[in-house]
PDB file of C-alpha atoms and ligand atoms in Angstrom:
ATOM      1  CA  MET A   1      15.720  18.027   2.710  1.00 52.00           C
ATOM      2  CA  SER A   2      12.482  18.787   0.882  1.00 53.00           C
ATOM      3  CA  GLU A   3      10.378  16.019  -0.611  1.00 55.00           C
ATOM      4  CA  LEU A   4      10.783  17.497  -4.100  1.00 53.00           C
ATOM      5  CA  ALA A   5      14.570  17.492  -3.901  1.00 54.00           C
ATOM      6  CA  VAL A   6      14.772  13.772  -3.140  1.00 52.00           C
ATOM      7  CA  VAL A   7      12.106  12.339  -5.439  1.00 57.00           C
ATOM      8  CA  PRO A   8      14.296  11.956  -8.581  1.00 58.00           C
ATOM      9  CA  ASP A   9      16.944  10.031  -6.612  1.00 86.00           C
ATOM     10  CA  LEU A  10      14.364   7.748  -5.053  1.00 94.00           C
ATOM     11  CA  LYS A  11      12.973   6.842  -8.457  1.00 95.00           C
ATOM     12  CA  LYS A  12      16.413   5.669  -9.526  1.00 95.00           C
ATOM     13  CA  LEU A  13      16.432   3.257  -6.590  1.00 97.00           C
ATOM     14  CA  ILE A  14      13.433   1.383  -7.999  1.00 97.00           C
ATOM     15  CA  ARG A  15      14.308  -1.333 -10.503  1.00 97.00           C
ATOM     16  CA  ALA A  16      11.909  -1.942 -13.383  1.00 96.00           C
ATOM     17  CA  VAL A  17      12.006  -5.596 -14.459  1.00 97.00           C
ATOM     18  CA  PRO A  18      10.354  -6.419 -17.810  1.00 97.00           C
ATOM     19  CA  ASP A  19       8.187  -9.501 -18.299  1.00 96.00           C
ATOM     20  CA  PHE A  20       7.753 -10.366 -14.617  1.00 96.00           C
ATOM     21  CA  PRO A  21       5.788 -12.254 -13.363  1.00 93.00           C
ATOM     22  CA  LYS A  22       4.544 -12.820 -16.912  1.00 93.00           C
ATOM     23  CA  PRO A  23       5.253 -11.512 -20.425  1.00 95.00           C
ATOM     24  CA  GLY A  24       4.162  -7.924 -20.987  1.00 93.00           C
ATOM     25  CA  ILE A  25       4.247  -6.825 -17.325  1.00 92.00           C
ATOM     26  CA  LEU A  26       6.849  -4.263 -16.264  1.00 95.00           C
ATOM     27  CA  PHE A  27       7.420  -5.048 -12.594  1.00 96.00           C
ATOM     28  CA  TYR A  28       8.500  -2.234 -10.264  1.00 97.00           C
ATOM     29  CA  ASP A  29      10.896  -3.876  -7.823  1.00 98.00           C
ATOM     30  CA  ILE A  30      11.251  -2.078  -4.492  1.00 98.00           C
ATOM     31  CA  THR A  31      13.945  -4.390  -3.054  1.00 98.00           C
ATOM     32  CA  THR A  32      16.624  -2.125  -4.554  1.00 97.00           C
ATOM     33  CA  LEU A  33      15.118   0.811  -2.650  1.00 97.00           C
ATOM     34  CA  LEU A  34      14.735  -1.183   0.566  1.00 97.00           C
ATOM     35  CA  LYS A  35      18.379  -2.196   0.765  1.00 96.00           C
ATOM     36  CA  ASP A  36      19.496   1.433   0.449  1.00 95.00           C
ATOM     37  CA  LYS A  37      19.714   2.848   3.981  1.00 94.00           C
ATOM     38  CA  THR A  38      19.099   6.433   2.849  1.00 94.00           C
ATOM     39  CA  GLY A  39      16.339   5.475   0.429  1.00 95.00           C
ATOM     40  CA  LEU A  40      14.435   3.482   3.028  1.00 96.00           C
ATOM     41  CA  LYS A  41      14.703   6.251   5.592  1.00 95.00           C
ATOM     42  CA  ILE A  42      13.605   8.958   3.158  1.00 96.00           C
ATOM     43  CA  VAL A  43      10.549   6.932   2.113  1.00 97.00           C
ATOM     44  CA  ILE A  44       9.361   6.269   5.650  1.00 98.00           C
ATOM     45  CA  ASP A  45      10.107   9.829   6.792  1.00 97.00           C
ATOM     46  CA  ALA A  46       8.304  11.328   3.779  1.00 97.00           C
ATOM     47  CA  LEU A  47       5.201   9.166   4.294  1.00 98.00           C
ATOM     48  CA  ALA A  48       5.228   9.940   8.017  1.00 98.00           C
ATOM     49  CA  ASP A  49       5.567  13.689   7.313  1.00 98.00           C
ATOM     50  CA  HIS A  50       2.629  13.503   4.933  1.00 98.00           C
ATOM     51  CA  TYR A  51       0.327  11.840   7.477  1.00 98.00           C
ATOM     52  CA  ARG A  52       1.647  13.337  10.724  1.00 98.00           C
ATOM     53  CA  ASN A  53      -1.288  15.744  11.124  1.00 98.00           C
ATOM     54  CA  SER A  54      -3.963  13.409   9.758  1.00 98.00           C
ATOM     55  CA  ALA A  55      -5.013  12.009  13.148  1.00 98.00           C
ATOM     56  CA  ILE A  56      -4.345   8.417  12.081  1.00 98.00           C
ATOM     57  CA  ASP A  57      -5.419   5.864  14.714  1.00 98.00           C
ATOM     58  CA  VAL A  58      -4.062   2.751  13.035  1.00 98.00           C
ATOM     59  CA  VAL A  59      -1.971   1.829  10.004  1.00 99.00           C
ATOM     60  CA  LEU A  60      -3.151  -1.148   7.982  1.00 98.00           C
ATOM     61  CA  GLY A  61      -0.774  -3.018   5.659  1.00 98.00           C
ATOM     62  CA  ILE A  62      -1.732  -5.292   2.755  1.00 98.00           C
ATOM     63  CA  GLU A  63       0.101  -8.621   2.455  1.00 98.00           C
ATOM     64  CA  ALA A  64       2.852  -8.884   1.498  1.00 97.00           C
ATOM     65  CA  ARG A  65       4.698  -5.695   0.676  1.00 98.00           C
ATOM     66  CA  GLY A  66       2.426  -3.527   2.791  1.00 98.00           C
ATOM     67  CA  PHE A  67       3.982  -5.435   5.707  1.00 98.00           C
ATOM     68  CA  ILE A  68       7.346  -3.866   4.900  1.00 98.00           C
ATOM     69  CA  PHE A  69       6.313  -0.221   4.869  1.00 98.00           C
ATOM     70  CA  GLY A  70       3.241  -0.323   7.125  1.00 98.00           C
ATOM     71  CA  PRO A  71       4.865  -1.194  10.468  1.00 98.00           C
ATOM     72  CA  ALA A  72       7.724   1.281   9.946  1.00 98.00           C
ATOM     73  CA  LEU A  73       5.191   3.999   9.183  1.00 98.00           C
ATOM     74  CA  ALA A  74       3.040   3.021  12.182  1.00 98.00           C
ATOM     75  CA  TYR A  75       6.125   3.239  14.393  1.00 98.00           C
ATOM     76  CA  ALA A  76       6.972   6.682  13.007  1.00 98.00           C
ATOM     77  CA  LEU A  77       3.387   7.912  13.534  1.00 98.00           C
ATOM     78  CA  GLY A  78       3.081   6.315  16.976  1.00 98.00           C
ATOM     79  CA  THR A  79       0.106   4.135  15.999  1.00 98.00           C
ATOM     80  CA  GLY A  80      -0.573   0.415  15.977  1.00 98.00           C
ATOM     81  CA  PHE A  81      -0.375  -1.795  12.899  1.00 99.00           C
ATOM     82  CA  VAL A  82      -3.017  -4.157  11.485  1.00 98.00           C
ATOM     83  CA  PRO A  83      -2.261  -6.802   8.820  1.00 98.00           C
ATOM     84  CA  VAL A  84      -4.671  -7.654   6.009  1.00 98.00           C
ATOM     85  CA  ARG A  85      -3.800 -11.185   4.973  1.00 98.00           C
ATOM     86  CA  LYS A  86      -4.312 -13.695   2.228  1.00 97.00           C
ATOM     87  CA  PRO A  87      -6.945 -16.353   3.026  1.00 98.00           C
ATOM     88  CA  LYS A  88      -6.550 -18.842   5.863  1.00 98.00           C
ATOM     89  CA  LYS A  89      -3.623 -17.165   7.601  1.00 98.00           C
ATOM     90  CA  LEU A  90      -5.352 -15.354  10.460  1.00 98.00           C
ATOM     91  CA  PRO A  91      -6.179 -17.516  13.483  1.00 98.00           C
ATOM     92  CA  ALA A  92      -9.097 -15.685  15.137  1.00 98.00           C
ATOM     93  CA  GLU A  93     -12.509 -14.611  13.834  1.00 98.00           C
ATOM     94  CA  ILE A  94     -12.177 -12.884  10.445  1.00 98.00           C
ATOM     95  CA  VAL A  95     -14.053 -10.723   7.962  1.00 98.00           C
ATOM     96  CA  SER A  96     -13.198 -11.216   4.302  1.00 98.00           C
ATOM     97  CA  VAL A  97     -13.621  -9.403   1.011  1.00 97.00           C
ATOM     98  CA  GLU A  98     -13.558 -10.836  -2.490  1.00 96.00           C
ATOM     99  CA  TYR A  99     -12.220  -8.840  -5.430  1.00 94.00           C
ATOM    100  CA  GLN A 100     -11.746  -9.336  -9.130  1.00 89.00           C
ATOM    101  CA  LEU A 101      -8.407 -10.127 -10.727  1.00 84.00           C
ATOM    102  CA  GLU A 102      -7.599 -10.139 -14.442  1.00 74.00           C
ATOM    103  CA  TYR A 103      -8.769 -13.755 -14.483  1.00 79.00           C
ATOM    104  CA  GLY A 104     -10.987 -14.861 -11.622  1.00 87.00           C
ATOM    105  CA  PHE A 105     -11.271 -13.686  -8.038  1.00 92.00           C
ATOM    106  CA  ASP A 106      -9.124 -13.408  -4.956  1.00 94.00           C
ATOM    107  CA  SER A 107      -9.887 -12.564  -1.366  1.00 97.00           C
ATOM    108  CA  LEU A 108      -8.297 -10.895   1.638  1.00 98.00           C
ATOM    109  CA  GLU A 109      -9.012 -11.221   5.344  1.00 98.00           C
ATOM    110  CA  ILE A 110      -8.767  -9.146   8.499  1.00 98.00           C
ATOM    111  CA  HIS A 111      -9.408 -10.008  12.132  1.00 98.00           C
ATOM    112  CA  LYS A 112     -12.901  -8.930  13.109  1.00 98.00           C
ATOM    113  CA  ASP A 113     -11.601  -7.135  16.204  1.00 98.00           C
ATOM    114  CA  ALA A 114      -8.659  -5.447  14.434  1.00 98.00           C
ATOM    115  CA  ILE A 115     -10.366  -2.078  14.019  1.00 98.00           C
ATOM    116  CA  GLU A 116     -12.678  -0.242  16.387  1.00 98.00           C
ATOM    117  CA  LYS A 117     -15.750   1.579  15.120  1.00 98.00           C
ATOM    118  CA  GLY A 118     -14.905   5.123  14.052  1.00 98.00           C
ATOM    119  CA  GLN A 119     -11.133   4.616  14.045  1.00 98.00           C
ATOM    120  CA  ARG A 120      -9.247   6.523  11.372  1.00 98.00           C
ATOM    121  CA  VAL A 121      -7.376   3.951   9.324  1.00 99.00           C
ATOM    122  CA  LEU A 122      -4.457   4.560   6.960  1.00 99.00           C
ATOM    123  CA  ILE A 123      -4.133   1.811   4.321  1.00 99.00           C
ATOM    124  CA  VAL A 124      -0.574   1.261   3.070  1.00 98.00           C
ATOM    125  CA  ASP A 125       0.910  -0.724   0.189  1.00 98.00           C
ATOM    126  CA  ASP A 126       4.002  -0.497  -1.971  1.00 98.00           C
ATOM    127  CA  VAL A 127       2.403  -0.023  -5.404  1.00 98.00           C
ATOM    128  CA  LEU A 128      -0.892   1.455  -6.586  1.00 97.00           C
ATOM    129  CA  ALA A 129      -1.489  -0.404  -9.851  1.00 96.00           C
ATOM    130  CA  THR A 130      -5.114  -1.011 -10.952  1.00 94.00           C
ATOM    131  CA  GLY A 131      -6.362  -0.133  -7.467  1.00 96.00           C
ATOM    132  CA  GLY A 132      -8.469  -3.296  -7.183  1.00 96.00           C
ATOM    133  CA  THR A 133      -6.688  -4.573  -4.100  1.00 97.00           C
ATOM    134  CA  ALA A 134      -6.720  -1.249  -2.280  1.00 98.00           C
ATOM    135  CA  ALA A 135     -10.412  -0.683  -3.091  1.00 97.00           C
ATOM    136  CA  ALA A 136     -11.247  -4.108  -1.642  1.00 97.00           C
ATOM    137  CA  VAL A 137      -9.298  -3.339   1.525  1.00 98.00           C
ATOM    138  CA  ALA A 138     -11.078   0.009   1.895  1.00 98.00           C
ATOM    139  CA  LYS A 139     -14.385  -1.927   1.813  1.00 97.00           C
ATOM    140  CA  LEU A 140     -13.060  -4.274   4.476  1.00 97.00           C
ATOM    141  CA  VAL A 141     -12.229  -1.332   6.752  1.00 98.00           C
ATOM    142  CA  GLU A 142     -15.687   0.150   6.255  1.00 98.00           C
ATOM    143  CA  LYS A 143     -17.335  -3.251   6.913  1.00 97.00           C
ATOM    144  CA  LEU A 144     -15.738  -3.151  10.358  1.00 98.00           C
ATOM    145  CA  GLY A 145     -16.968   0.397  10.989  1.00 98.00           C
ATOM    146  CA  GLY A 146     -13.566   2.014  10.482  1.00 98.00           C
ATOM    147  CA  ARG A 147     -13.053   5.236   8.528  1.00 98.00           C
ATOM    148  CA  VAL A 148     -10.557   5.231   5.669  1.00 98.00           C
ATOM    149  CA  ALA A 149      -8.460   8.299   6.517  1.00 98.00           C
ATOM    150  CA  GLY A 150      -6.153   7.717   3.565  1.00 98.00           C
ATOM    151  CA  LEU A 151      -4.496   5.280   1.204  1.00 99.00           C
ATOM    152  CA  GLY A 152      -0.732   5.729   0.940  1.00 98.00           C
ATOM    153  CA  PHE A 153       1.637   4.137  -1.565  1.00 98.00           C
ATOM    154  CA  VAL A 154       5.334   4.325  -2.211  1.00 98.00           C
ATOM    155  CA  LEU A 155       4.722   4.405  -5.933  1.00 98.00           C
ATOM    156  CA  GLU A 156       1.819   4.815  -8.321  1.00 98.00           C
ATOM    157  CA  LEU A 157       1.530   3.534 -11.894  1.00 97.00           C
ATOM    158  CA  LEU A 158      -0.368   6.470 -13.385  1.00 98.00           C
ATOM    159  CA  PHE A 159      -1.209   4.715 -16.660  1.00 96.00           C
ATOM    160  CA  LEU A 160      -3.346   2.131 -14.824  1.00 95.00           C
ATOM    161  CA  ASN A 161      -5.531   4.869 -13.289  1.00 96.00           C
ATOM    162  CA  GLY A 162      -5.937   3.075  -9.969  1.00 97.00           C
ATOM    163  CA  ARG A 163      -7.314   6.265  -8.414  1.00 97.00           C
ATOM    164  CA  ALA A 164     -10.535   5.795 -10.376  1.00 98.00           C
ATOM    165  CA  LYS A 165     -11.343   2.753  -8.215  1.00 97.00           C
ATOM    166  CA  LEU A 166     -10.578   4.765  -5.073  1.00 98.00           C
ATOM    167  CA  ALA A 167     -12.825   7.730  -5.844  1.00 97.00           C
ATOM    168  CA  GLY A 168     -13.974   9.548  -2.720  1.00 97.00           C
ATOM    169  CA  HIS A 169     -10.863   8.552  -0.790  1.00 98.00           C
ATOM    170  CA  ASP A 170      -7.729  10.509  -0.012  1.00 98.00           C
ATOM    171  CA  VAL A 171      -4.985   8.859  -2.109  1.00 98.00           C
ATOM    172  CA  TYR A 172      -1.294   9.740  -1.846  1.00 98.00           C
ATOM    173  CA  SER A 173       1.775   8.331  -3.558  1.00 98.00           C
ATOM    174  CA  LEU A 174       5.355   9.389  -3.069  1.00 97.00           C
ATOM    175  CA  LEU A 175       6.572   8.528  -6.569  1.00 97.00           C
ATOM    176  CA  GLN A 176       4.708   8.412  -9.849  1.00 97.00           C
ATOM    177  CA  PHE A 177       5.622   6.452 -12.966  1.00 97.00           C
ATOM    178  CA  GLU A 178       4.217   7.297 -16.396  1.00 94.00           C
ATOM    179  CA  LYS A 179       4.864   3.957 -18.080  1.00 78.00           C
TER     180      LYS A 179
HETATM  181  P1  LIG B   1      -3.558  -3.637  -7.969  1.00 63.21           P
HETATM  182  O1  LIG B   1      -3.595  -3.839  -9.452  1.00 63.21           O
HETATM  183  O2  LIG B   1      -3.486  -2.155  -7.621  1.00 63.21           O
HETATM  184  O3  LIG B   1      -4.684  -4.328  -7.263  1.00 63.21           O
HETATM  185  O4  LIG B   1      -2.181  -4.280  -7.501  1.00 63.21           O
HETATM  186  C1  LIG B   1      -2.125  -5.326  -6.605  1.00 63.21           C
HETATM  187  C2  LIG B   1      -0.752  -5.495  -5.998  1.00 63.21           C
HETATM  188  O5  LIG B   1       0.129  -6.011  -6.969  1.00 63.21           O
HETATM  189  C3  LIG B   1      -0.149  -4.227  -5.460  1.00 63.21           C
HETATM  190  O6  LIG B   1      -0.219  -4.324  -4.066  1.00 63.21           O
HETATM  191  C4  LIG B   1       1.284  -4.248  -5.919  1.00 63.21           C
HETATM  192  O7  LIG B   1       2.106  -4.597  -4.815  1.00 63.21           O
HETATM  193  C5  LIG B   1       1.367  -5.338  -6.935  1.00 63.21           C
HETATM  194  N1  LIG B   1       1.626  -4.874  -8.295  1.00 63.21           N
HETATM  195  C6  LIG B   1       0.732  -4.767  -9.296  1.00 63.21           C
HETATM  196  N2  LIG B   1       1.310  -4.371 -10.440  1.00 63.21           N
HETATM  197  C7  LIG B   1       2.628  -4.231 -10.163  1.00 63.21           C
HETATM  198  C8  LIG B   1       3.769  -3.837 -10.932  1.00 63.21           C
HETATM  199  N3  LIG B   1       3.674  -3.523 -12.232  1.00 63.21           N
HETATM  200  N4  LIG B   1       4.971  -3.787 -10.306  1.00 63.21           N
HETATM  201  C9  LIG B   1       5.060  -4.121  -9.000  1.00 63.21           C
HETATM  202  N5  LIG B   1       4.039  -4.507  -8.224  1.00 63.21           N
HETATM  203  C10 LIG B   1       2.825  -4.557  -8.794  1.00 63.21           C
END
């Protein structure tokens, strides 16, 4: 089945929930896609097809929903998986990055030995929204001497223009939402 033929059906599997987690936010809920055996398979297969010839050395997933898609994609590509975690979760020596939220700052951490210099890293998350999180993770990869081979998302919220924060990187999303 071609990617184009399945995209409209996949979009229907994503549930948009208004006013979550706070008023005014339309939350794109992927749990309805995940529980669908065909939907889940199509998503992982389509992402794997997209990156199969990209010489990916390691797939990196962003906590928490990048931990759902990342390992499945790593398995399909035959690579290892590296988690990027919220603060104070990783037990060994870490490198961290701070990034700006709507109000205040947040940070993410990775094990210092998680990526080898020159490795081609694919960063994976469920949603590309403002791009702030993904841009911070790309910096983390580069801090460790890794090369960001791509940033892959199940869905992209086009109206937030997250790609602007990821300029210079290869960005791919399977599904795009206009509003
Ligand atoms: P970002 O604004 O791109 O830094 O988004 C940070 C994270 O929040 C992403 O990894 C998404 O998983 C999640 N996220 C942001 N906005 C939404 C939304 N409208 N619906 C679902 N998830 C979202």
